[in-house]
CSV table of C-alpha atoms and ligand atoms in Angstrom, one decimal:
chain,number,residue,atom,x,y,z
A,1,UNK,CA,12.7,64.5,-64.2
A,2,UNK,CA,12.1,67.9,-66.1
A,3,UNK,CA,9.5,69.8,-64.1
A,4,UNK,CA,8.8,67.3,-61.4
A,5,UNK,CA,11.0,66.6,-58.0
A,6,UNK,CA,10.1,64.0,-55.5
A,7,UNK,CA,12.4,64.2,-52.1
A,8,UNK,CA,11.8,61.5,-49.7
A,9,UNK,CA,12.4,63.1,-46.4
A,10,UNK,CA,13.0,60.5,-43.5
A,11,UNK,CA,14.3,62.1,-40.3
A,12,UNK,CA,15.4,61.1,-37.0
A,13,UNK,CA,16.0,57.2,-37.8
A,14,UNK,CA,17.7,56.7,-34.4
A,15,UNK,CA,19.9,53.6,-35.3
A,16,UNK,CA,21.0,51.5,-32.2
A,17,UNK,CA,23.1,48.7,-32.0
A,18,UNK,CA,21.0,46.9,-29.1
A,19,UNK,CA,17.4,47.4,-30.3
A,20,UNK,CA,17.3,43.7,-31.9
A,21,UNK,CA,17.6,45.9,-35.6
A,22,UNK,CA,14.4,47.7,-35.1
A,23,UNK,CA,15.6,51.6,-36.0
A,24,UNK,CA,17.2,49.7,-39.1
A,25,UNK,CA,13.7,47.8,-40.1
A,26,UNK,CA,12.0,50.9,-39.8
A,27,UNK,CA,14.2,53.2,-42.1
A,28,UNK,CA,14.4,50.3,-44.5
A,29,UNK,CA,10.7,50.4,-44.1
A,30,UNK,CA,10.9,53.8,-45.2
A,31,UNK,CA,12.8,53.3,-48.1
A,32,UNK,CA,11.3,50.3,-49.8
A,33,UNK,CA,8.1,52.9,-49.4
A,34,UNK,CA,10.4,55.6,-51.1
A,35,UNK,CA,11.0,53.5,-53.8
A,36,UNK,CA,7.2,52.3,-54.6
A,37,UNK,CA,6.6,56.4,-54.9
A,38,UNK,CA,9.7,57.0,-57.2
A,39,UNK,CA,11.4,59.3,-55.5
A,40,UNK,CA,14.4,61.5,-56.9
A,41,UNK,CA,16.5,61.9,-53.9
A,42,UNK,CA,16.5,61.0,-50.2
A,43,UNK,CA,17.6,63.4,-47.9
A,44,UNK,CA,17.5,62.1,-44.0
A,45,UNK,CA,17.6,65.1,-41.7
A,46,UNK,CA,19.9,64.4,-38.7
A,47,UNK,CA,19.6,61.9,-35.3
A,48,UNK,CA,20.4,59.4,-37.6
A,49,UNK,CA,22.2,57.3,-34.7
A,50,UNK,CA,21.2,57.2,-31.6
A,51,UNK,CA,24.5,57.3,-29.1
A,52,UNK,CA,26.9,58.6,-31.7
A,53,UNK,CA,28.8,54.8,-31.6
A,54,UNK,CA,30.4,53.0,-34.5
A,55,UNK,CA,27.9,50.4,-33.8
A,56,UNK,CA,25.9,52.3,-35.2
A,57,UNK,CA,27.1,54.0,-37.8
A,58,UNK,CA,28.5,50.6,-39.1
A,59,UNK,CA,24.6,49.1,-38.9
A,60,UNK,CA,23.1,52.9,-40.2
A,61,UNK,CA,25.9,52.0,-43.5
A,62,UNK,CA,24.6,48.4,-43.8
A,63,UNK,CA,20.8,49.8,-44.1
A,64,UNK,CA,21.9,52.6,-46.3
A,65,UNK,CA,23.5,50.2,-48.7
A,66,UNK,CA,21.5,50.0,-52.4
A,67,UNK,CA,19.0,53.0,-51.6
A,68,UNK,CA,16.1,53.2,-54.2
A,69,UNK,CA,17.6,57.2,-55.3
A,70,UNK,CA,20.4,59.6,-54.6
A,71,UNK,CA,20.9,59.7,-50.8
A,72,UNK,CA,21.8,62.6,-48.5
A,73,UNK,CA,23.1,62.5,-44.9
A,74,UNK,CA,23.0,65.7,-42.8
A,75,UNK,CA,23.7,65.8,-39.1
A,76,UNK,CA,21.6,66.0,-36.3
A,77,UNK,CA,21.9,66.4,-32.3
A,78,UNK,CA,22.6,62.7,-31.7
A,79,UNK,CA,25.4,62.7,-34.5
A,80,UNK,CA,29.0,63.2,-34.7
A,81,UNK,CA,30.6,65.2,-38.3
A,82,UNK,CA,33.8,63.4,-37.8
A,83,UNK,CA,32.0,59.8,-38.0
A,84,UNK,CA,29.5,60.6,-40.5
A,85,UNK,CA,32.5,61.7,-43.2
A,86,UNK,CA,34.2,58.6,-42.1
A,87,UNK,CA,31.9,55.9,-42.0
A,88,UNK,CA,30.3,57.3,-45.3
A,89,UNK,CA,34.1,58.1,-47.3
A,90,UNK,CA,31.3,57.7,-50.9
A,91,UNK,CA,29.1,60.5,-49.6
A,92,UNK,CA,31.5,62.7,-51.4
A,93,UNK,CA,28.5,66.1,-51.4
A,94,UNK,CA,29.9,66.4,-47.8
A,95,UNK,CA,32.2,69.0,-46.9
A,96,UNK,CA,35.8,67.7,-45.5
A,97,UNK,CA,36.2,70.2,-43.1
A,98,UNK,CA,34.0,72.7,-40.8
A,99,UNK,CA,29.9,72.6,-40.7
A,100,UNK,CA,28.1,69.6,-43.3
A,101,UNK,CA,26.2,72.3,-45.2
A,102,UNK,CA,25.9,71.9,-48.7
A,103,UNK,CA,23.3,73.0,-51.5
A,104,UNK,CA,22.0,69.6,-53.9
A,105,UNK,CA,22.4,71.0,-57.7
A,106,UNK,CA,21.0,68.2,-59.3
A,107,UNK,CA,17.3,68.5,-59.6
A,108,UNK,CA,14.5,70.7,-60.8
A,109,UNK,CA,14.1,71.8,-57.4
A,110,UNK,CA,17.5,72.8,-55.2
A,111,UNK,CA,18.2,71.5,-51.5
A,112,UNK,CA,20.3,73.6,-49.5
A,113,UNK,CA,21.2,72.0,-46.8
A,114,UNK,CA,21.9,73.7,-43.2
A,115,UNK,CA,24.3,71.7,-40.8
A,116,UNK,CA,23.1,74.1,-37.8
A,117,UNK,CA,24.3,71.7,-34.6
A,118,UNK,CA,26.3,72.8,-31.7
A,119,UNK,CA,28.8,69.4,-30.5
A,120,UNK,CA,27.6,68.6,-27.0
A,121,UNK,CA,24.5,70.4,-27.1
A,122,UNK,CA,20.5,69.3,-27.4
A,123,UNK,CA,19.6,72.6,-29.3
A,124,UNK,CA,20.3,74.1,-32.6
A,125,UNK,CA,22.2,77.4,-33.5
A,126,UNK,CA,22.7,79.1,-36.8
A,127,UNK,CA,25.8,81.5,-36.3
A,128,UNK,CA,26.9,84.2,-38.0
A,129,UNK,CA,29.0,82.3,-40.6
A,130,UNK,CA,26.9,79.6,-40.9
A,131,UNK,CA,24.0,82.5,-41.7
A,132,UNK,CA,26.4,84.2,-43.9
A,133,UNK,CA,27.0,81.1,-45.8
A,134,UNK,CA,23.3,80.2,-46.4
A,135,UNK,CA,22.6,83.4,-47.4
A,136,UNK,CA,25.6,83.5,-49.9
A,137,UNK,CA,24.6,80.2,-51.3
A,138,UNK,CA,21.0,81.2,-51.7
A,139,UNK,CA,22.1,84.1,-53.0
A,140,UNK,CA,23.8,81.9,-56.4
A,141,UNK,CA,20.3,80.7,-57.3
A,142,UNK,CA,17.8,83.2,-56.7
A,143,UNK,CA,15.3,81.5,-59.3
A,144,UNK,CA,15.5,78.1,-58.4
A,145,UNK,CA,12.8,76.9,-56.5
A,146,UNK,CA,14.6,75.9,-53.5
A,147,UNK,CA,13.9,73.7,-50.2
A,148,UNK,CA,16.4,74.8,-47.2
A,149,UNK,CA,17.1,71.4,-45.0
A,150,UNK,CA,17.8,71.9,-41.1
A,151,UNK,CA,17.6,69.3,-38.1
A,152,UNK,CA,15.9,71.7,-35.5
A,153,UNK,CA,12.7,73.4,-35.8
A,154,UNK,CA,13.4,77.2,-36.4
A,155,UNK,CA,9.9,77.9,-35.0
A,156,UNK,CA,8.1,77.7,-31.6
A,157,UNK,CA,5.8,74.9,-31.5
A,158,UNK,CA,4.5,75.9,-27.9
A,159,UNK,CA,6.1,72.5,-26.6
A,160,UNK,CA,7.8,73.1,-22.9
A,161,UNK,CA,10.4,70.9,-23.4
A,162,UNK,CA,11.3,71.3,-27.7
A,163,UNK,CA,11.1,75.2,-27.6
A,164,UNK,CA,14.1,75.6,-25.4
A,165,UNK,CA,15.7,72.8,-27.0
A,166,UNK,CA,14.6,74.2,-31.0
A,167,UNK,CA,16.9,76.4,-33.2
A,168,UNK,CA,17.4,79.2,-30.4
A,169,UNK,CA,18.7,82.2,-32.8
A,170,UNK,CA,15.9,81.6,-35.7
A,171,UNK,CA,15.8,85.4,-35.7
A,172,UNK,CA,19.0,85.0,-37.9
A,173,UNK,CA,17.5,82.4,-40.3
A,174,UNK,CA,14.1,84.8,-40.8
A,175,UNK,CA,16.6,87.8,-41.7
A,176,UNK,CA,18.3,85.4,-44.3
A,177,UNK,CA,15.3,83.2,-45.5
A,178,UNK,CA,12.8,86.5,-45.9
A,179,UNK,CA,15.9,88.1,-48.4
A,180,UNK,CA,15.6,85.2,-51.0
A,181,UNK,CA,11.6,84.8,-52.1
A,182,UNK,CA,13.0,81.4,-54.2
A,183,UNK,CA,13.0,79.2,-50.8
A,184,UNK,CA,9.7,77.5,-50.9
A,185,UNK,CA,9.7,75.3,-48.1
A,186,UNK,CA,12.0,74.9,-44.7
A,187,UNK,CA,12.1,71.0,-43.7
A,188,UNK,CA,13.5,69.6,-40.8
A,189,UNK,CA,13.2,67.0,-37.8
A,190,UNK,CA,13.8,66.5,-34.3
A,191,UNK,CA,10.4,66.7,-33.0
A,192,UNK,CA,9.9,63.5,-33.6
A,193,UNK,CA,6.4,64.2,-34.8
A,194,UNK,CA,4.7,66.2,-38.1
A,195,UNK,CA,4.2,70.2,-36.9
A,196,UNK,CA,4.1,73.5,-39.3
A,197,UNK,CA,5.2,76.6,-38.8
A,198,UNK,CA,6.5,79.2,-40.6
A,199,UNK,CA,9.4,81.7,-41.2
A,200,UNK,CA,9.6,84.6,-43.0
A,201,UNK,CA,7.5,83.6,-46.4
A,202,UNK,CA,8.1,80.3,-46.0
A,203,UNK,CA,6.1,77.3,-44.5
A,204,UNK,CA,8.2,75.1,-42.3
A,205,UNK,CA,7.3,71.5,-41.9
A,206,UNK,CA,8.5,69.2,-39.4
A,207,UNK,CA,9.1,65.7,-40.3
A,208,UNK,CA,8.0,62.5,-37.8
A,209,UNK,CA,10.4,60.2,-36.8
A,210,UNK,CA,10.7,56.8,-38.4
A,211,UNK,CA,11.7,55.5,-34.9
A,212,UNK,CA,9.3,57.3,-32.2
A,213,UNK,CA,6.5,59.3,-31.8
A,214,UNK,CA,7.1,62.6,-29.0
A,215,UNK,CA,3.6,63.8,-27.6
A,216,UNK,CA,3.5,67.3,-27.0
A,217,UNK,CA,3.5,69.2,-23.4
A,218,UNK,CA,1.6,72.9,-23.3
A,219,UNK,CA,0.7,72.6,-19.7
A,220,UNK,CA,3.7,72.0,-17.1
A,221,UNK,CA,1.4,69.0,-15.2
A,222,UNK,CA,1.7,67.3,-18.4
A,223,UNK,CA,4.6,64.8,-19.2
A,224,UNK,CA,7.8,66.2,-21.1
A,225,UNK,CA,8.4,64.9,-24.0
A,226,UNK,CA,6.4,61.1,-23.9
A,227,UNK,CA,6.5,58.4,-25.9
A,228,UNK,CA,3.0,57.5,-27.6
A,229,UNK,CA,1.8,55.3,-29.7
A,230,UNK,CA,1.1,57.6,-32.4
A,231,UNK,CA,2.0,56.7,-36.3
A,232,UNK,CA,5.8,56.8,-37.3
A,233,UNK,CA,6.4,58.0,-40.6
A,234,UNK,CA,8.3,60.4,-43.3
A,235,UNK,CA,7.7,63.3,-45.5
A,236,UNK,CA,7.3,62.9,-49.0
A,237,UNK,CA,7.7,66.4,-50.7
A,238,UNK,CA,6.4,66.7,-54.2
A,239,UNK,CA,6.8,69.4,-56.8
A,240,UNK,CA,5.7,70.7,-60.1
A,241,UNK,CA,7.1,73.3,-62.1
A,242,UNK,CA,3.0,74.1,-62.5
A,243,UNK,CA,1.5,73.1,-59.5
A,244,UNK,CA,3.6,74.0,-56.7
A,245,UNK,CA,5.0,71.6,-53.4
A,246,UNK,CA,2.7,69.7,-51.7
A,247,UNK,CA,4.2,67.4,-48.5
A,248,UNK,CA,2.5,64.4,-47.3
A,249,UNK,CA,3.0,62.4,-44.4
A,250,UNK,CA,3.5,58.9,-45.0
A,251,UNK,CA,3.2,56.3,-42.2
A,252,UNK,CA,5.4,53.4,-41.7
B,1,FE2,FE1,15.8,62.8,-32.8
């Protein structure tokens, strides 16, 4: 390991119980691909079912079953805190009560990771607490290069439909982000498709989906949120202690 950290990033796997196994094929896709790169750790960044059912989350377990590295689960719009902890009792890194935010010690590089989704809702919101928090935990490691994990985008990507639908108060995560110069990257999903932004000092990259491609809508004659036929894929974020992190997008 020593100065080098590898994090598979796969994000909004979408896991149905109706779709003939396809969401499955695709994050086991996406994994066998993790493993050919020798990744460290996997960190999936939320939507990982599709309709919040124990269908699902009994087939997500069956694909998640001898992953190729360390595996992370954080929670995304289409998910449900109570069923995650359940159906994944081994996943011991998440919290047993409140928000599933939690900061991955184990590697050259630290993930802190930001469970910012409001039960109910389509949009993302990091409250007070849950800004405290972040920058409390931060705030233990302030030389440890460090990636902070989210499910929405904290940025406007000048969609119609994702900006109102985005993290809406990412005011809150600039204050706390721009106080700690260690966070080198801000990753997340829910896009469904690879988009950078930034925040504060740090560049934020959004991660495809491995189940569907979104195409984008700047003019309000155009289509919100379409399916295309574009590449699905994942992030694989790679680190040196002398060269920096460098994110590629890896197709499926
Ligand atoms: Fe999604």
């Amino acid at each position: 390991m020593g100065g080098r950290f590898l994090l598979a990033q796969i994000s909004d796997t979408h896991i149905r119980a109706d779709d003939n196994g396809e969401a499955a094929a695709k994050l086991k896709k996406a994994l066998a691909q993790a493993s050919e790169y020798r990744v460290d750790a996997i960190l999936l960044t939320g939507d990982l079912v599709n309709d919040e059912r124990t269908e699902e989350y009994e087939a997500l377990a069956r694909a998640l079953l001898d992953p190729p590295a360390p595996l992370y689960l954080m929670p995304g719009n289409h998910d449900e805190r109570t069923r995650l902890r359940y159906f994944f009792p081994s996943h011991t890194y998440l919290p047993h009560t409140g928000l599933l935010s939690y900061a991955i010690e184990d590697f050259p590089v630290r993930v802190v990771v930001v469970d910012q989704i409001v039960p109910g809702e389509t949009h993302g919101l990091l409250t007070e607490a849950g800004a405290a928090w972040l920058d409390r935990t931060l705030s233990a490691a302030p030389d440890k290069p460090t990636i902070v994990a989210l499910h929405h985008p904290p940025f406007l990507t000048h969609d119609l439909l994702f900006d109102k639908i985005g993290l809406l108060d990412s005011d809150l995560l600039s204050h706390v982000i721009a106080k700690h110069r260690q966070v080198i990257r801000i990753i997340c999903g829910h896009h469904h498709r690879v988009a950078f932004g930034q925040i504060a000092h740090a560049p934020v990259i959004v991660a495809p989906s491995t189940s569907w491609v979104y195409g984008i809508a700047m003019y309000p004659e155009q289509p919100i949120a379409p399916r295309t036929d574009e590449q699905t894929g994942w992030m694989l974020h790679a680190w040196t202690q002398s060269g920096g992190c460098a994110s590629h997008f890896i197709g499926l």
